[in-house]
Coordinates of C-alpha atoms in Angstrom, one line a residue:
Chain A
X6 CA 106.4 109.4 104.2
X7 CA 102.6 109.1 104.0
X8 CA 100.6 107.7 107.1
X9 CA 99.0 104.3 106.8
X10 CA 95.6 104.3 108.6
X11 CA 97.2 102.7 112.1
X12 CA 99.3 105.3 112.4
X13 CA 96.8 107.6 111.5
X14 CA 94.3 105.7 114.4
X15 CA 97.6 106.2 116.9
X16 CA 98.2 109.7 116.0
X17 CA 94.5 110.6 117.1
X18 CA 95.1 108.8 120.2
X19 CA 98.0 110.9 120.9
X20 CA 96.9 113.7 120.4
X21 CA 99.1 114.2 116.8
X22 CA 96.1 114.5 114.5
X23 CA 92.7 116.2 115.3
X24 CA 89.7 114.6 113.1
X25 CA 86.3 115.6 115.1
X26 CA 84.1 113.5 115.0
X27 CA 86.3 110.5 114.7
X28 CA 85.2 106.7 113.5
X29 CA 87.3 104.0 113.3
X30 CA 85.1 102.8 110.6
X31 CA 86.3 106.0 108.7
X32 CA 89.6 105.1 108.3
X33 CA 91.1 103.9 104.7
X34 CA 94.5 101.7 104.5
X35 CA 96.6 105.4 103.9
X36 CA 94.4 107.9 104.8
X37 CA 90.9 109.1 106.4
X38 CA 87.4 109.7 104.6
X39 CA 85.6 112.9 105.9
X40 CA 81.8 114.0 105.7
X41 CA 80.2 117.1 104.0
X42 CA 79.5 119.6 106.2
X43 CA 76.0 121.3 105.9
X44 CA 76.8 124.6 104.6
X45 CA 76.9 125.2 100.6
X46 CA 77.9 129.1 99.4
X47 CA 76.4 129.1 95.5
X48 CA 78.9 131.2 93.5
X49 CA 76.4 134.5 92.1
X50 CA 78.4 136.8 90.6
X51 CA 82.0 138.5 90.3
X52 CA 82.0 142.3 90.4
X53 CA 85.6 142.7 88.6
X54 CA 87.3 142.2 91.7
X55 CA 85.7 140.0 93.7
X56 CA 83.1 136.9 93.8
X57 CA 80.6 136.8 96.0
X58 CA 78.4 133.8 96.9
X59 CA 74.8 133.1 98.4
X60 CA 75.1 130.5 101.4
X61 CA 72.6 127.8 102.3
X62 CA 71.7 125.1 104.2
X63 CA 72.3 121.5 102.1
X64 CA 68.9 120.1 102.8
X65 CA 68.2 116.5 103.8
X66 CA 66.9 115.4 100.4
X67 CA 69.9 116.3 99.2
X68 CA 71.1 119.4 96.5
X69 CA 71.7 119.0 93.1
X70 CA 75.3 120.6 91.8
X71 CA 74.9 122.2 88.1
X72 CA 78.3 121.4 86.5
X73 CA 80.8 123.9 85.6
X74 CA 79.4 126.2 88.2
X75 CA 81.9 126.7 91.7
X76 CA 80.4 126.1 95.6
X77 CA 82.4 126.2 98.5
X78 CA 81.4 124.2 101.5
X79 CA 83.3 122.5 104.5
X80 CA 84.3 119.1 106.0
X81 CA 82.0 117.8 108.4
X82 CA 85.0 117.4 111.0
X83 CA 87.7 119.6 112.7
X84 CA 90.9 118.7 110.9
X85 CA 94.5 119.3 111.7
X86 CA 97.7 118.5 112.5
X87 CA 101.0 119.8 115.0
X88 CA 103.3 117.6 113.6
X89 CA 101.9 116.4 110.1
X90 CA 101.1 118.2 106.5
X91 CA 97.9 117.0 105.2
X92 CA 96.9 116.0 101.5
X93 CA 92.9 116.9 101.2
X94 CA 91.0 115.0 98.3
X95 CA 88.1 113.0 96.8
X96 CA 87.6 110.2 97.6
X97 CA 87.6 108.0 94.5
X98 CA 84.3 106.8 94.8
X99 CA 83.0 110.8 94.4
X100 CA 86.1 111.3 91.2
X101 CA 84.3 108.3 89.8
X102 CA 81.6 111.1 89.3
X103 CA 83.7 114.0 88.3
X104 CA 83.2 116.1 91.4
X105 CA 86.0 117.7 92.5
X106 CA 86.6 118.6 95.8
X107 CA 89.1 121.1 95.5
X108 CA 90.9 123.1 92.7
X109 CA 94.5 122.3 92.9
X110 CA 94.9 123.5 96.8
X111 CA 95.0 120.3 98.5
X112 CA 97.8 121.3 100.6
X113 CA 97.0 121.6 104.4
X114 CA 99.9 123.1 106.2
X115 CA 101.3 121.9 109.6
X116 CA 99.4 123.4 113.0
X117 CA 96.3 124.4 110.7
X118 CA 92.9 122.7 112.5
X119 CA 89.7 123.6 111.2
X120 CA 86.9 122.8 109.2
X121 CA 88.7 122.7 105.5
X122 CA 86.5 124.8 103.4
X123 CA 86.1 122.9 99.9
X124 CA 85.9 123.9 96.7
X125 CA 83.8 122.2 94.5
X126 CA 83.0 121.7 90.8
X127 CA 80.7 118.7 89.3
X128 CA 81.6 117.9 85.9
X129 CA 78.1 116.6 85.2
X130 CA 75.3 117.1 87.1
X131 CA 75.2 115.6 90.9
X132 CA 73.0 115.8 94.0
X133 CA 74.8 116.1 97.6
X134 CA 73.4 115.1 100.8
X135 CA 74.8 117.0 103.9
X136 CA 77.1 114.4 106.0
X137 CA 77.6 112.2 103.1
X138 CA 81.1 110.8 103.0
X139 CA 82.7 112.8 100.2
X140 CA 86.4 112.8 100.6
X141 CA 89.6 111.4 102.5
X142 CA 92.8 113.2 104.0
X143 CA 96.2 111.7 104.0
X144 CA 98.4 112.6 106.8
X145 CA 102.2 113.4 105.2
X146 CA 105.9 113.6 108.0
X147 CA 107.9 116.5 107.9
X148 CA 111.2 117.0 107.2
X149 CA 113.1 119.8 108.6
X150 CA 112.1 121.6 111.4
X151 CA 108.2 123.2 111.3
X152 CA 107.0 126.9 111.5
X153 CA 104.0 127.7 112.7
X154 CA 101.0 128.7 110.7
X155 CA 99.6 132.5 110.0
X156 CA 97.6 132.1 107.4
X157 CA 94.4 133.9 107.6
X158 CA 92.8 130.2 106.3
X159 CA 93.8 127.5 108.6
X160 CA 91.4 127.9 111.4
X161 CA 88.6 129.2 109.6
X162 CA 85.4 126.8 110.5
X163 CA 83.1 128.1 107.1
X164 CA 83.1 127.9 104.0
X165 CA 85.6 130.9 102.8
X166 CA 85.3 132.7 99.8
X167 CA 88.9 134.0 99.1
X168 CA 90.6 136.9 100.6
X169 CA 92.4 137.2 97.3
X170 CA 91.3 141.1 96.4
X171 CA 93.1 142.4 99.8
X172 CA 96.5 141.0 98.2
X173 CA 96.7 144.5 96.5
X174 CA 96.4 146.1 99.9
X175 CA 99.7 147.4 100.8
X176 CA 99.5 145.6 104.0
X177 CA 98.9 142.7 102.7
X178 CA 101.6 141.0 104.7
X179 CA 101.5 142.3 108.2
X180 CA 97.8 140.3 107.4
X181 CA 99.9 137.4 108.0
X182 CA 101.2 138.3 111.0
Chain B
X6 CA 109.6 109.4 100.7
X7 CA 109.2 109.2 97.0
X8 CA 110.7 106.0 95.3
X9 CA 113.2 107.0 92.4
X10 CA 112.7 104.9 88.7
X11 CA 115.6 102.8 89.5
X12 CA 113.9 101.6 93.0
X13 CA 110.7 101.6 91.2
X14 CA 112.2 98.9 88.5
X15 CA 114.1 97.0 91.7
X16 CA 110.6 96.5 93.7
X17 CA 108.9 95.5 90.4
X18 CA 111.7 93.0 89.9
X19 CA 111.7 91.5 93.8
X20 CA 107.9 91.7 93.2
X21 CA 107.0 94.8 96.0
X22 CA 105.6 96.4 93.3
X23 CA 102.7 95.1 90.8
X24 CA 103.2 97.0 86.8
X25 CA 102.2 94.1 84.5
X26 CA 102.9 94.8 81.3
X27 CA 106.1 96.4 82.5
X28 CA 108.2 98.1 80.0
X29 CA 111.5 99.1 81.4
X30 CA 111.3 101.9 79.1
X31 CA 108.2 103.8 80.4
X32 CA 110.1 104.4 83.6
X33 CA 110.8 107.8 84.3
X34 CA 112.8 109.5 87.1
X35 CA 110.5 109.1 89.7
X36 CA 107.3 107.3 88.2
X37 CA 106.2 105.5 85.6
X38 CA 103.8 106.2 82.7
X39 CA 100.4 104.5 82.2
X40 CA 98.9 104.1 79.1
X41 CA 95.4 104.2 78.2
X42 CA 93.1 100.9 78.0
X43 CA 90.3 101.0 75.0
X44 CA 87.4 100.7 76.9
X45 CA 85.4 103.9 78.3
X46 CA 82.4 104.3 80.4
X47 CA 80.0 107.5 80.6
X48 CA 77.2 107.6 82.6
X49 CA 73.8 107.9 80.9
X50 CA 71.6 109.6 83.7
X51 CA 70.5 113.5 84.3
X52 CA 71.4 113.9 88.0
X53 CA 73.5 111.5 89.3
X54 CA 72.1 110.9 92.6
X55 CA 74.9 108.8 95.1
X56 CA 72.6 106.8 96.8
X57 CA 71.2 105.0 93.1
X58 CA 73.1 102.7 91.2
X59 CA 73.9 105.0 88.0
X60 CA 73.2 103.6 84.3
X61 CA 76.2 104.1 82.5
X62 CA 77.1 102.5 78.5
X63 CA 80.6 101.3 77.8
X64 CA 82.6 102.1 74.7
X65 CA 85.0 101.0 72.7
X66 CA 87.8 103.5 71.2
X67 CA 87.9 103.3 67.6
X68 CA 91.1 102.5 65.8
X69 CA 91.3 106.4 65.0
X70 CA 90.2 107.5 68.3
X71 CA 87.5 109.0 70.3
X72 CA 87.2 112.8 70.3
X73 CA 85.7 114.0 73.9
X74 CA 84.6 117.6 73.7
X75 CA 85.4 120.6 76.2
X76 CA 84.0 119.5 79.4
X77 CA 82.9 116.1 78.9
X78 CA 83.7 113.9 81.6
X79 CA 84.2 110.0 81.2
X80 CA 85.8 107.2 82.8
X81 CA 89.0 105.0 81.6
X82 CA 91.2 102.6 82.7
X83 CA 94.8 101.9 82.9
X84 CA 96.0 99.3 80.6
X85 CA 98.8 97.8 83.2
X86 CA 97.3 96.3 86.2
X87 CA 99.2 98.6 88.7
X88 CA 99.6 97.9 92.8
X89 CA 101.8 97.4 95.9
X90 CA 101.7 96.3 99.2
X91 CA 104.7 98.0 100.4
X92 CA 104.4 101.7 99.0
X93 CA 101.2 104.3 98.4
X94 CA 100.5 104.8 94.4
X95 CA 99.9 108.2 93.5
X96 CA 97.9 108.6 89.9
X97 CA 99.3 111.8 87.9
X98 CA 98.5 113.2 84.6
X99 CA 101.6 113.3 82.2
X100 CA 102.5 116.8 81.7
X101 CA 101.9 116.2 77.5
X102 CA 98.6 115.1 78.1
X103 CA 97.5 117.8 80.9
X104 CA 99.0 120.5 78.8
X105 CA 96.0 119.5 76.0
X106 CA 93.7 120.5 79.2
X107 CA 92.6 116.9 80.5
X108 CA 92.7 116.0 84.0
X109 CA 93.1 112.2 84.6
X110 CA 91.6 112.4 88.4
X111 CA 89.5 114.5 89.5
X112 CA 91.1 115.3 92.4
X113 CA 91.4 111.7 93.9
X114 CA 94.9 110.7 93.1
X115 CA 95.7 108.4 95.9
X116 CA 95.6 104.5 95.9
X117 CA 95.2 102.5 99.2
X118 CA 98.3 100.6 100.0
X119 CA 96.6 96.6 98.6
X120 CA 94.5 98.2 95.9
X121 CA 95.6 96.0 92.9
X122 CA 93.8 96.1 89.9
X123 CA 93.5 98.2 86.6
X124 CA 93.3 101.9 87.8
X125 CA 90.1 103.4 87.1
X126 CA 90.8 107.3 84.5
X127 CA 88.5 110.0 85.9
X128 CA 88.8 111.7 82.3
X129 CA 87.6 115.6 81.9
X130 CA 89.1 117.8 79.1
X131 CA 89.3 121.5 79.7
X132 CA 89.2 121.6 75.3
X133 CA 88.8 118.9 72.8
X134 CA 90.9 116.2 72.8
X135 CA 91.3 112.7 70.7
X136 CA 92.0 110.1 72.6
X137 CA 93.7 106.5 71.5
X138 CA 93.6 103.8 73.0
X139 CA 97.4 102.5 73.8
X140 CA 98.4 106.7 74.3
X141 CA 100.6 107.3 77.2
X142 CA 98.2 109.3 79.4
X143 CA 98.9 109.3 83.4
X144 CA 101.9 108.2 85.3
X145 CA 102.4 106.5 88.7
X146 CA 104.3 107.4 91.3
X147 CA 105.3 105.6 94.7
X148 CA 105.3 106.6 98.4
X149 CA 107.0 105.3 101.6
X150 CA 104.4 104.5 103.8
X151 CA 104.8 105.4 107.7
X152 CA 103.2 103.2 110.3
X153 CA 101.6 99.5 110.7
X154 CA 100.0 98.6 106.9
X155 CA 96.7 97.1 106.8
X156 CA 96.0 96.4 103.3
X157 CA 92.8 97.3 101.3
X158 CA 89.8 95.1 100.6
X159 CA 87.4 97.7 98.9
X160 CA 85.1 97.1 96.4
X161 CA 87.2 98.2 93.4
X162 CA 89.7 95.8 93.9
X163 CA 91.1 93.7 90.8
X164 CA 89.3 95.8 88.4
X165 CA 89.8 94.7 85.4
X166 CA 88.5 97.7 83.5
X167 CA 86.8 101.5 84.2
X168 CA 85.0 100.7 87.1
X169 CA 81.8 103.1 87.6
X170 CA 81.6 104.9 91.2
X171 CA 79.8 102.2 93.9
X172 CA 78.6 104.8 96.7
X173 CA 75.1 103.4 96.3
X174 CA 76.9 100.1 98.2
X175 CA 78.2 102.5 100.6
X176 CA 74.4 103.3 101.6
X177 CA 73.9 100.6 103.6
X178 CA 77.3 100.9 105.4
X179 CA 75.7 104.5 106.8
X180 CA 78.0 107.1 104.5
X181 CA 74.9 109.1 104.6
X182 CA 74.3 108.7 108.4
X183 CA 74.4 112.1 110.1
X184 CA 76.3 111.0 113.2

């Protein structure tokens, strides 16, 4: 069952949902709209195993996205959840302009609280301005009993490039741990 | 809680659920399949800039069909006029139509619970693709809601076609505010 934006209001309230800042006037009728955060990493090159990426600040007159090109950046807000799982998105307003937020990983898991790092494509040209509302997060209930978090992502407050290359580590999993 | 085809084809009958046309067969085991309307929109500007109100052209599919190229990005519309307020719509590409590399959304699939209306296509192809108007092209599926429903009154309601983005409205409402 997906949260309607009372519940979502009563949640913060209680202490169920973390969204910092928080405004009312934020709120849709089934989910929350959040603000661009500041920081943009520019995708520069990939050296056969890995990307790497050139950080700046989003200035106040704003930053224009070339399309087909990758940038990671954040939410504006500290997001999470102890007893939800989260859905992060566009907002339509922003898919009316073919940016996308996030490639196919909109899944937040249960007990993760950060700033979600985004990643975003234009498919035509578009220019951001930090703080801007730019997408919305529905809050989803569980069913079954939860397990708590390890992820190496989930409380990560920048924009993350992927940890992807240390999969072939041997100890990849006790990276989980 | 996702709603099965057979409750989606109840609520539509005790009127929950808004699909007009509705065509019992375009039901599917836990959605129902959209088909594309014949108007598009593309935008007709360098840098689209959110805080300006974007020029954009409208156009109509020809009887053969519209070929968008690799990468092009436009916007669509649902034929059916598609809503509920009792249950969250979800927009989804159709797995024949995604597997010809187009993305219906670009990632904003979810519909406020009192959005009724036309559902705006954010169309981009990953390789060429024709497109006809009347083609089966997203599907809709519908969500149990959890918690006191307030009921949207945006600014895309009762769309009637592809509705261009609006953020430049949102400008006075402070989206760009750094708070």
């Amino acid at each position: 069952m997906i949260l309607t934006g009372s519940k979502i209001k009563e949640e913060v309230k209680n202490g169920n949902i973390t969204i910092k800042p928080f405004s009312f006037g934020q709120v849709n009728p089934n989910s929350y709209n959040y603000r661009l955060g500041s920081t943009l990493k520019i995708f520069e090159k990939f050296d056969g195993s890995k990307s790497f990426f050139k950080e700046i600040k989003i200035p106040e007159k704003g930053y224009i996205l070339e399309p087909q090109k990758m940038y990671l950046a954040t939410t504006k807000e500290i997001i999470g959840s102890l007893q939800y799982a989260m859905s992060l998105i566009g907002r339509s307003s922003m898919g009316r302009y073919g940016l996308f937020l996030q490639c196919s990983a909109n899944l937040g898991h249960t007990t993760s609280k950060h700033k979600w790092t985004l990643e975003i494509v234009a498919a035509i040209p578009i220019k951001l301005y930090p703080g801007m509302i730019i997408g919305q997060v529905s809050f989803w209930r569980n069913f079954g009993s939860v397990k708590k978090y390890k992820g190496r992502y989930g409380f990560l407050n920048h924009p993350q490039e992927s940890f992807a290359p240390l999969s072939k580590q041997k100890n990849y999993d006790t990276n989980r741990k | 809680m996702i709603l099965t085809g057979n409750k989606i084809i109840e609520e539509v009958k005790s009127g929950k659920i808004e699909i007009a046309p509705f065509d019992k067969k375009r039901i599917t085991t836990n959605s129902y399949d959209l088909s594309l309307g014949d108007t598009l929109i593309r935008y007709k500007t360098g840098v689209i800039d959110p805080k300006q109100k974007t020029p954009h052209e409208e156009i109509k599919i020809p009887a053969d069909g519209l070929v968008l190229q690799a990468g092009e990005f436009v916007l669509g519309h649902s034929k059916e006029r598609i809503g509920s307020d009792f249950y969250v719509p979800l927009i989804h590409g159709k797995s024949g139509t995604a597997r010809m590399g187009l993305f219906v959304h670009v990632t904003a699939d979810l519909i406020d619970i009192g959005s009724h209306g036309v559902t705006t296509f954010q169309l981009y192809t990953t390789l060429p693709i024709r497109l006809h108007a009347g083609m089966l092209i997203a599907q809709v599926s519908f969500w149990v809601p959890f918690g006191d429903i307030v009921l949207y009154k945006g600014k895309y309601q009762n769309s009637t076609g592809p509705r261009p983005s609006m953020t430049y409205k949102d400008f006075k409402y402070d989206i760009f505010k750094k708070n």
